[in-house]
Tab-separated table of C-alpha atoms in Angstrom:
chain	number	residue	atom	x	y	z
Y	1	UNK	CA	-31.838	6.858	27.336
Y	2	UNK	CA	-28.991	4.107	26.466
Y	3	UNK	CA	-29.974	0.910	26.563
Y	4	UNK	CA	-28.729	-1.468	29.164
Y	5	UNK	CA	-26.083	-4.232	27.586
Y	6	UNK	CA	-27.666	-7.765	27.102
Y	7	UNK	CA	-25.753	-10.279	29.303
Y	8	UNK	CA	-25.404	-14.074	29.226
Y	9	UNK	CA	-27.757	-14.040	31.974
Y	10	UNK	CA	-30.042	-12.253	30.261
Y	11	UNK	CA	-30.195	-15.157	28.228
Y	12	UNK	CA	-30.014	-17.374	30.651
Y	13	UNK	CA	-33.253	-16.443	31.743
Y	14	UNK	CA	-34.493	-15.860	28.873
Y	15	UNK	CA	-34.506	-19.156	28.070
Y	16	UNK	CA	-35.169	-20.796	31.394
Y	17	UNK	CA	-31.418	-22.247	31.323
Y	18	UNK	CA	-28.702	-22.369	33.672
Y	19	UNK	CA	-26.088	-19.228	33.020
Y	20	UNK	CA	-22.984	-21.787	32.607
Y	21	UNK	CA	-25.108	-23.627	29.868
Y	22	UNK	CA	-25.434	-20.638	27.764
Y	23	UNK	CA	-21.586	-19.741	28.553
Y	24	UNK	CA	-20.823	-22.859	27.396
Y	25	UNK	CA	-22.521	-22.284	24.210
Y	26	UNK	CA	-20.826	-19.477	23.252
Y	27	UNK	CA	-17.130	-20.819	24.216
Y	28	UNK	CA	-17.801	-23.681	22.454
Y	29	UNK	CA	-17.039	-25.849	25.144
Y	30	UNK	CA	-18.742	-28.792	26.636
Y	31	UNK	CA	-21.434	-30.773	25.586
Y	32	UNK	CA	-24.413	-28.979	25.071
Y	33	UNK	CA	-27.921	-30.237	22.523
Y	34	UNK	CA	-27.725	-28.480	19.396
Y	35	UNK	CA	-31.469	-27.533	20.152
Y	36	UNK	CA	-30.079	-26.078	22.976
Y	37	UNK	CA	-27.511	-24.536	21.259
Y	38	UNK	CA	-30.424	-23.127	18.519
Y	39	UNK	CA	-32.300	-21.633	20.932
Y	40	UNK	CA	-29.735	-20.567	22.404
Y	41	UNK	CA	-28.453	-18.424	19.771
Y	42	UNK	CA	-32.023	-17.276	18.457
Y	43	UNK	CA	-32.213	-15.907	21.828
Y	44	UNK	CA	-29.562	-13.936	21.737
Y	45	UNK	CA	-30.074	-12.669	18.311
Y	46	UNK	CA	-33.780	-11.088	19.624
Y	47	UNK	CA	-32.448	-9.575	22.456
Y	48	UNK	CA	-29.363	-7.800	20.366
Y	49	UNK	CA	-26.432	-10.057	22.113
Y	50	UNK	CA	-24.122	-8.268	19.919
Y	51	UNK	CA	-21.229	-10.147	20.500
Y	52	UNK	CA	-22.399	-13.573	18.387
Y	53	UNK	CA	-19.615	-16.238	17.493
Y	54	UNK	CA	-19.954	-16.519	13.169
Y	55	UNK	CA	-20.435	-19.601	12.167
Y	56	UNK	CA	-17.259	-21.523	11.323
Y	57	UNK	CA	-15.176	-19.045	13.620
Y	58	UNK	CA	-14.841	-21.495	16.401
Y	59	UNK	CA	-11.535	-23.034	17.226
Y	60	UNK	CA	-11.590	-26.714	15.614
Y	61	UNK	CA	-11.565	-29.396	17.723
Y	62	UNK	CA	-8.017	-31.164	17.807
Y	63	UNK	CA	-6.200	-28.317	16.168
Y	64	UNK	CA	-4.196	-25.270	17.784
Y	65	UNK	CA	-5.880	-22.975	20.162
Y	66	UNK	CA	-3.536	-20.358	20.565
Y	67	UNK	CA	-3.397	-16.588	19.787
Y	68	UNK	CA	-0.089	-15.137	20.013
Y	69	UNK	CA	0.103	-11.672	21.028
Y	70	UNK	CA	3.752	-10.007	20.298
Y	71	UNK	CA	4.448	-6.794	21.046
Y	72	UNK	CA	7.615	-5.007	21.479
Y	73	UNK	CA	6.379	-2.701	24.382
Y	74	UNK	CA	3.865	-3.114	27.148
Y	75	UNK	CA	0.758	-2.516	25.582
Y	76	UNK	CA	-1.168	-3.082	28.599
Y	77	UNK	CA	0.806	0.418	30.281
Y	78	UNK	CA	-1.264	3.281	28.808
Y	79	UNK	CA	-5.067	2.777	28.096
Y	80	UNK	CA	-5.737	2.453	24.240
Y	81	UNK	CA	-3.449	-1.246	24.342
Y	82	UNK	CA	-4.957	-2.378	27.298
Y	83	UNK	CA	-8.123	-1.350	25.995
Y	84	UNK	CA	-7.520	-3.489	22.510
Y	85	UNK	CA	-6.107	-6.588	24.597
Y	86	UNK	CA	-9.360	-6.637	26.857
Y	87	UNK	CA	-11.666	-6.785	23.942
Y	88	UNK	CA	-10.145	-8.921	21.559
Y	89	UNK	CA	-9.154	-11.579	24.164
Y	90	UNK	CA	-12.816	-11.643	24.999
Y	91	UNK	CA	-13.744	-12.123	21.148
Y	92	UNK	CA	-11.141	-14.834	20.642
Y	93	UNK	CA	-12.243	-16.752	24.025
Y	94	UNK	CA	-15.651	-16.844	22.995
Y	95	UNK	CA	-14.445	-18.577	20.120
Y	96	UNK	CA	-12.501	-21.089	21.684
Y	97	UNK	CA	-8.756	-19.531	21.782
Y	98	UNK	CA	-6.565	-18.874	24.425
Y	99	UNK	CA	-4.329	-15.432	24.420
Y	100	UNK	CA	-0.406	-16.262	24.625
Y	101	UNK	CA	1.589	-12.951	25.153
Y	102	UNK	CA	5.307	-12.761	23.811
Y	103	UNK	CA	7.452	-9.894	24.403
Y	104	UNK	CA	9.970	-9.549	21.029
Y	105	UNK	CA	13.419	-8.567	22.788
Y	106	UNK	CA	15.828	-5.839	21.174
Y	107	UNK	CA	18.068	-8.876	20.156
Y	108	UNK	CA	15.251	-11.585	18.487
Y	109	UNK	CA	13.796	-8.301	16.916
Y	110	UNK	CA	17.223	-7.618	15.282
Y	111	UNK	CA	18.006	-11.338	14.349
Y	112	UNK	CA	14.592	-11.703	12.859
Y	113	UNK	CA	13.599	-14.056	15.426
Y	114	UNK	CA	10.509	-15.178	17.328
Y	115	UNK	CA	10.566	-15.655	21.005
Y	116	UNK	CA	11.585	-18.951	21.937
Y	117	UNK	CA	8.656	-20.296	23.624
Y	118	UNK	CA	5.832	-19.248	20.860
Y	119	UNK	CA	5.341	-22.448	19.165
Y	120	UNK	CA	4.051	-22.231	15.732
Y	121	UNK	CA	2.739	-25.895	16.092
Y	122	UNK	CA	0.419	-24.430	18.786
Y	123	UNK	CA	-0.530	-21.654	17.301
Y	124	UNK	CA	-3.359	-20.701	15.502
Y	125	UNK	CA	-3.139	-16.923	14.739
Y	126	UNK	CA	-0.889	-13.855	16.066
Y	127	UNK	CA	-1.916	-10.492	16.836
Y	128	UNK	CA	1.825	-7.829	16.854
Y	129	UNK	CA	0.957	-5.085	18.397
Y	130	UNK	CA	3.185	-1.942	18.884
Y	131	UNK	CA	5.923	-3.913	16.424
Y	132	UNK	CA	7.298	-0.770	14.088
Y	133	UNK	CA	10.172	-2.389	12.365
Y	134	UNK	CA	9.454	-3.300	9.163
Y	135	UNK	CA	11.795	-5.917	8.725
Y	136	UNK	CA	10.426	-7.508	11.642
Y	137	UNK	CA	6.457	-7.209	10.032
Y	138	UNK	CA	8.318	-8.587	6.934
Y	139	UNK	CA	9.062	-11.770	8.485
Y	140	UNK	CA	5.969	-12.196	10.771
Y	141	UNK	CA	4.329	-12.177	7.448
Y	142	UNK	CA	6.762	-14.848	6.094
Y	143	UNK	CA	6.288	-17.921	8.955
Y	144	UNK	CA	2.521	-19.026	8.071
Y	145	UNK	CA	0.399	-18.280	10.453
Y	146	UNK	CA	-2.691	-15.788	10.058
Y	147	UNK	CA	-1.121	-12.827	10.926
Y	148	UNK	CA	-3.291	-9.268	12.326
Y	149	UNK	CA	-1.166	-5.688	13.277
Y	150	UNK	CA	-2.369	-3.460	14.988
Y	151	UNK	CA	-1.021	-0.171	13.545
Y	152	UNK	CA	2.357	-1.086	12.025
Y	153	UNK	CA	5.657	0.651	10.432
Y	154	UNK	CA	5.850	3.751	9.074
Y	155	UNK	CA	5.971	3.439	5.427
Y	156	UNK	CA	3.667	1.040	5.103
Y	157	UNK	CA	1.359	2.950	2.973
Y	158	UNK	CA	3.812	3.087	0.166
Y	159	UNK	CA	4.871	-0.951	0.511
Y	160	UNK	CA	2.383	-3.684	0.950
Y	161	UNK	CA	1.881	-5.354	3.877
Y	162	UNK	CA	1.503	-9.223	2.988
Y	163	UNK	CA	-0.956	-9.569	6.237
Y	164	UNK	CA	-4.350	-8.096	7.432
Y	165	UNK	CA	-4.153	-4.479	9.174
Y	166	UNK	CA	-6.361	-2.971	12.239
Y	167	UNK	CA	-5.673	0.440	13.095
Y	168	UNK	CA	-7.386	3.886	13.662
Y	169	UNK	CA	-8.231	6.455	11.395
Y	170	UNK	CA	-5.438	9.547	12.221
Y	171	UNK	CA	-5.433	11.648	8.524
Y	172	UNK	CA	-8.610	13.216	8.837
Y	173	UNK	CA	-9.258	13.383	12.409
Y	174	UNK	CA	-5.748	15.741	12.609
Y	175	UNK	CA	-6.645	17.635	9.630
Y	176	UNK	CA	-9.593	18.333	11.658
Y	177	UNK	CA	-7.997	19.609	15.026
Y	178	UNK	CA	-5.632	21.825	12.719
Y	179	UNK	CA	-8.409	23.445	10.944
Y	180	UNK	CA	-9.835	24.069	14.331
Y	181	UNK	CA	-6.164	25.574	15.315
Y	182	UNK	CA	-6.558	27.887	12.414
Y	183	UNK	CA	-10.021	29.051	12.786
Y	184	UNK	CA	-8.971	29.485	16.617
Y	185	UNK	CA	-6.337	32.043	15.278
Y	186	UNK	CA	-2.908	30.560	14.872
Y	187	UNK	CA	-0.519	30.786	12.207
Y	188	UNK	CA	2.585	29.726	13.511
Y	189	UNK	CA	2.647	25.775	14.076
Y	190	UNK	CA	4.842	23.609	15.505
Y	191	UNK	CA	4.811	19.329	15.433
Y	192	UNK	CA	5.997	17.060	18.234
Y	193	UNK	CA	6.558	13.319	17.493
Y	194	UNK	CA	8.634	11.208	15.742
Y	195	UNK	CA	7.423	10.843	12.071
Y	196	UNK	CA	9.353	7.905	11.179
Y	197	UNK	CA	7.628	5.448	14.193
Y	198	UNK	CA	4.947	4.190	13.598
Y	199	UNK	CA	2.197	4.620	10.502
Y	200	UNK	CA	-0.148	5.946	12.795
Y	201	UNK	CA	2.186	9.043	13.615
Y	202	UNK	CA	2.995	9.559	9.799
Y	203	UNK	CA	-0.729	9.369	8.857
Y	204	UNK	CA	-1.411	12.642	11.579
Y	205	UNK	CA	1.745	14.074	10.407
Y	206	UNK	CA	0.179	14.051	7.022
Y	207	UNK	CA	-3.346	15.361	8.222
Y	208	UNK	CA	-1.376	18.249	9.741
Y	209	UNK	CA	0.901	19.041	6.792
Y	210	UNK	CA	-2.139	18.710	4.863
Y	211	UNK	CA	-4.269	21.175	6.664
Y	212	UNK	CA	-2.077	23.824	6.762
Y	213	UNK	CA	-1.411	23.497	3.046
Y	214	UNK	CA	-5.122	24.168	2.854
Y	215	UNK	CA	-4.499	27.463	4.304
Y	216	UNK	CA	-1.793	28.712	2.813
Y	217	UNK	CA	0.243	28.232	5.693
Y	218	UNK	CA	3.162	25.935	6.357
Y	219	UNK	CA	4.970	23.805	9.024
Y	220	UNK	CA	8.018	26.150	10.652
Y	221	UNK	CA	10.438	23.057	11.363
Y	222	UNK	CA	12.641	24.803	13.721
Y	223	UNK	CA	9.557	25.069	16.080
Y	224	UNK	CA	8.966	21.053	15.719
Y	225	UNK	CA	10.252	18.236	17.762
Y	226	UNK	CA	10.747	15.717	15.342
Y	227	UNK	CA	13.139	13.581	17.575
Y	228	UNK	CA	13.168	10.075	17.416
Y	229	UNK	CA	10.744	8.106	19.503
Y	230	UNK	CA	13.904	7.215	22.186
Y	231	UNK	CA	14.679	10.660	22.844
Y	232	UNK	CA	13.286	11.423	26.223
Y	233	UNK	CA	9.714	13.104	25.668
Y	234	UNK	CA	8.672	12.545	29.173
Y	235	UNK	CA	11.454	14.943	30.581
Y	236	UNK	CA	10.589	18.049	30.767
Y	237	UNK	CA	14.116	19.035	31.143
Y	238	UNK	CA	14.347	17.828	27.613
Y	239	UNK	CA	11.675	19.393	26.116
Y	240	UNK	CA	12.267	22.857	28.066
Y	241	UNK	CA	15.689	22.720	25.756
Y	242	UNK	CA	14.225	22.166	22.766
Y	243	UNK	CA	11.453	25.075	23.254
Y	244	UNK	CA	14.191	27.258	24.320
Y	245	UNK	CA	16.244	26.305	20.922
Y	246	UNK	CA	13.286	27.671	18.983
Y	247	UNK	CA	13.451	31.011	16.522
Y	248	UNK	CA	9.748	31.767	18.815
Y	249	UNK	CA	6.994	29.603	20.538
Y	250	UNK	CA	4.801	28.594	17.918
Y	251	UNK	CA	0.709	29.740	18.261
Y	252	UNK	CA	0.066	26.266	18.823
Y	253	UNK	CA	1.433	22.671	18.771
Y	254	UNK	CA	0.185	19.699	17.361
Y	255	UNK	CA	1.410	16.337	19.466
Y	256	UNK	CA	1.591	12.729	17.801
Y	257	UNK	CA	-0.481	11.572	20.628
Y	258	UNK	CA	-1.655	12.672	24.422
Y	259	UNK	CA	1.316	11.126	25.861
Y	260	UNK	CA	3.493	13.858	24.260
Y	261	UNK	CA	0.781	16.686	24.433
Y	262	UNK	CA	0.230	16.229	28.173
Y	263	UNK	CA	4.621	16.740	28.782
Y	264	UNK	CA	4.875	19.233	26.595
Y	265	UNK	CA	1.963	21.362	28.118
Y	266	UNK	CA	4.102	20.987	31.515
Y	267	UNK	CA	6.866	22.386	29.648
Y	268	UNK	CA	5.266	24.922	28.268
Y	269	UNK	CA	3.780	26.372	31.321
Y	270	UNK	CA	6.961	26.681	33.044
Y	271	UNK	CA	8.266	28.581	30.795
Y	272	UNK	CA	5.818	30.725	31.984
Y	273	UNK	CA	3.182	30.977	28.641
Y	274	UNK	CA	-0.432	30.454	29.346
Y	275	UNK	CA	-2.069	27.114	28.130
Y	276	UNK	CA	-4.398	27.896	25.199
Y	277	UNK	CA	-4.164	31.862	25.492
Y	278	UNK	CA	-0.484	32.020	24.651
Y	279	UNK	CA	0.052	28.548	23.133
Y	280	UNK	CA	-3.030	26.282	22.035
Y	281	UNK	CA	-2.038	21.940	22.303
Y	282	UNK	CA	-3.789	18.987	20.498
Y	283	UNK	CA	-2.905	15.582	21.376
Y	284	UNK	CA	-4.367	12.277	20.083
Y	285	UNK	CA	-6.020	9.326	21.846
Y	286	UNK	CA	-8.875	10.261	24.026
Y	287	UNK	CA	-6.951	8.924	26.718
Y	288	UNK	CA	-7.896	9.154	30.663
Y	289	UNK	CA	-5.438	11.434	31.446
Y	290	UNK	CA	-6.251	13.706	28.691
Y	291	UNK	CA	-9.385	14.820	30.435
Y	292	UNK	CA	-8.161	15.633	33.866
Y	293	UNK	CA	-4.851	17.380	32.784
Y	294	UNK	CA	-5.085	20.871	33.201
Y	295	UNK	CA	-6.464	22.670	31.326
Y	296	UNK	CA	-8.244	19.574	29.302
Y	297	UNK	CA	-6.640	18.269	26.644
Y	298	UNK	CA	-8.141	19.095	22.875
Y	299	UNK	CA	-7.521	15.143	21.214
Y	300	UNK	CA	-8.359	12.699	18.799
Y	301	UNK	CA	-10.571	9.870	20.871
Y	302	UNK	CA	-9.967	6.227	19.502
Y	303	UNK	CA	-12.913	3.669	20.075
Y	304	UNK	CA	-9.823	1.318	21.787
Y	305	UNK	CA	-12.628	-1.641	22.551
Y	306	UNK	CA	-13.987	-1.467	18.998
Y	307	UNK	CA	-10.930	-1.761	17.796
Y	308	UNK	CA	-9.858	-4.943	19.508
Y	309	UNK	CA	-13.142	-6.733	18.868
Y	310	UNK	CA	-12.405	-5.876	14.790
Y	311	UNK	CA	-9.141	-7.143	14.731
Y	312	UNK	CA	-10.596	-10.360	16.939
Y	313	UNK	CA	-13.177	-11.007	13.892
Y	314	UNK	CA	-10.457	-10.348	11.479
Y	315	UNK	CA	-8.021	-13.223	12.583
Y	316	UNK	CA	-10.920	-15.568	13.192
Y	317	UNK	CA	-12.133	-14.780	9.578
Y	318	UNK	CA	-8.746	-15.119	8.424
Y	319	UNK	CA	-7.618	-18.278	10.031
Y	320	UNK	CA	-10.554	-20.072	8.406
Y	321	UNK	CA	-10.666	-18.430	5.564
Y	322	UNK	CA	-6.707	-18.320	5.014
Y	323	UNK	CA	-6.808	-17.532	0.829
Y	324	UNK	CA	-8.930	-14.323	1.118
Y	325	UNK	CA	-7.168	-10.518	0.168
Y	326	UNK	CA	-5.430	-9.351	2.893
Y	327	UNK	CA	-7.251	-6.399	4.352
Y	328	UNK	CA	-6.402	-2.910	5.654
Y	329	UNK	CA	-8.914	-1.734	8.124
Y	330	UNK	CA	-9.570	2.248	9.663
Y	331	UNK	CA	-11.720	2.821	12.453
Y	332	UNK	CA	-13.120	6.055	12.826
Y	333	UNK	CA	-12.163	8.371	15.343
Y	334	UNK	CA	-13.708	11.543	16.985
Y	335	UNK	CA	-11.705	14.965	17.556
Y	336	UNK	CA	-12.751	15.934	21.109
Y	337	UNK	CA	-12.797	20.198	21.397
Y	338	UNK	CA	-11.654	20.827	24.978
Y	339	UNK	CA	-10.066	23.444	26.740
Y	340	UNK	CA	-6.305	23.227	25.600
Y	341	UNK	CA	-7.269	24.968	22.543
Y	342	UNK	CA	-9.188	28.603	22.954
């Protein structure tokens, strides 16, 4: 049986204390004893209060208590960003920050430019989120302030990235879902994502390649869709072209991520083939969607929450700790088996 989550007020009464005392305690705000505070925290620790402030990782009094967030999207739109946001702006509140969110424009992205109303004076760390060019990450990396990404450009694993790095594991877990492709009977394989986008997308486009290698079998381009990320995925218009352009319908399809699969398994059925006993689909993200789509999605699920609470201890560590190695950090994900592979 799972084990109900430990609560402030758990705490609270626990130790015979008010629940805005013990909130207090662990925002660091307001005068509270440091007996208090002891107990307080001993408390927590025996119950398994996971979610601790370290020691040191509270926002100094007198200094800046912002967090920028810059992203070049809306992360909050599909569920893994909003998921990341949610958890590491309640990590960074416990610790005293406040969350700041800048949208980077096409222009400021292409002068090298941060948004006019972050001001570095005020801010103590940023978190860039869905921010893929790497000129862009160059210069983030350049203005002085503890820096986190979440995911980040696409070669980055051949050029070092002068800041930390959060971001999910995607080799193994597509290596994984292609095996299963291949012990479900397909030999023909087709890719659909843009490569060049993002590291996370080169990293399953690796897995993939990878896989097949392992089998003696290899990636028919012609039956990819390797557009870039602008082209219009979501139309299935679009995509019915570029299945009709194709020397055959592959035996099964690998996506970049659930967003893609999810279209393209529209597409596919109109064409009239049967989703997986014709053509099998994988997607990657364990999103909402992928497990009411019909038939269920086969994907990659990312621990979203886990993720956000990392990268939350990350910048705290690194804004007090400013001289440590920079760090590159994978969280594991799980392959779901579902239905939209036989």
């Amino acid at each position: 049986m799972a084990h109900r989550r430990v609560t402030i007020q758990d705490i609270a009464d626990a130790c015979g204390l008010s629940r805005n005392t013990v909130s207090k305690v662990f925002n660091n705000r307001g005068a509270v004893p440091e007996a208090t505070k002891r107990t307080v925290l001993q408390k927590a620790k025996e119950l398994g209060y996971y979610q601790l402030p370290e020691s040191g990782m509270s926002a100094p009094v007198g200094q800046a208590c912002n967090i920028a967030l810059l992203t070049g999207n809306d992360p909050q739109g599909h569920s893994f960003g909003s998921l990341v946001i949610t958890s590491f702006t309640d990590q960074i509140s416990r610790a005293g920050y406040n969350l700041k969110m800048f949208r980077v424009s096409e222009e400021e992205a292409a002068n090298r430019s941060l948004p006019p109303h972050l001001l570095l004076n005020e801010t103590a760390g940023i978190i860039a989120i869905e921010l893929f060019d790497k000129e862009y990450c160059d210069m983030l990396c350049t203005v002085g302030i503890p820096t986190v990404f979440i995911d980040t450009y696409a070669n980055s694993g051949i050029s070092l990235l002068s800041s930390d790095l959060v971001t999910m594991e995607n080799y193994t877990s597509t290596a994984l879902l292609t095996r299963h492709l291949i012990r479900c009977g397909a030999t023909c394989f087709g890719f659909v994502g843009d490569i060049a986008h993002c590291l996370s997308f080169k990293e399953r486009w690796m897995g993939y390649r990878t896989a097949l290698q392992e089998a003696g079998l290899s990636s028919v381009e012609p039956c990819s869709i390797l557009a870039k990320d602008d082209a219009p995925y979501g139309d299935t218009d679009w995509l019915l072209e570029q299945l009709r352009a194709m020397p055959r319908i592959p035996d099964a399809f690998v996506c970049a991520n659930d967003y893609l699969a999810i279209h393209l398994m529209t597409a596919v059925k109109k064409m009239g083939f049967s989703v997986p006993n014709d053509v099998m689909i994988t997607g990657f993200d364990g999103s909402p969607e992928s497990s009411v789509v019909d038939p269920p999605l086969t994907t990659a699920q990312i621990p979203s929450m886990d993720l956000g609470r990392i990268a939350a201890y990350i910048l705290l560590n690194r804004i007090q700790n400013p001289s440590r190695p920079n760090m590159r950090v994978y969280v594991n994900t799980v392959p779901l088996l579902r239905d939209s592979t036989r």
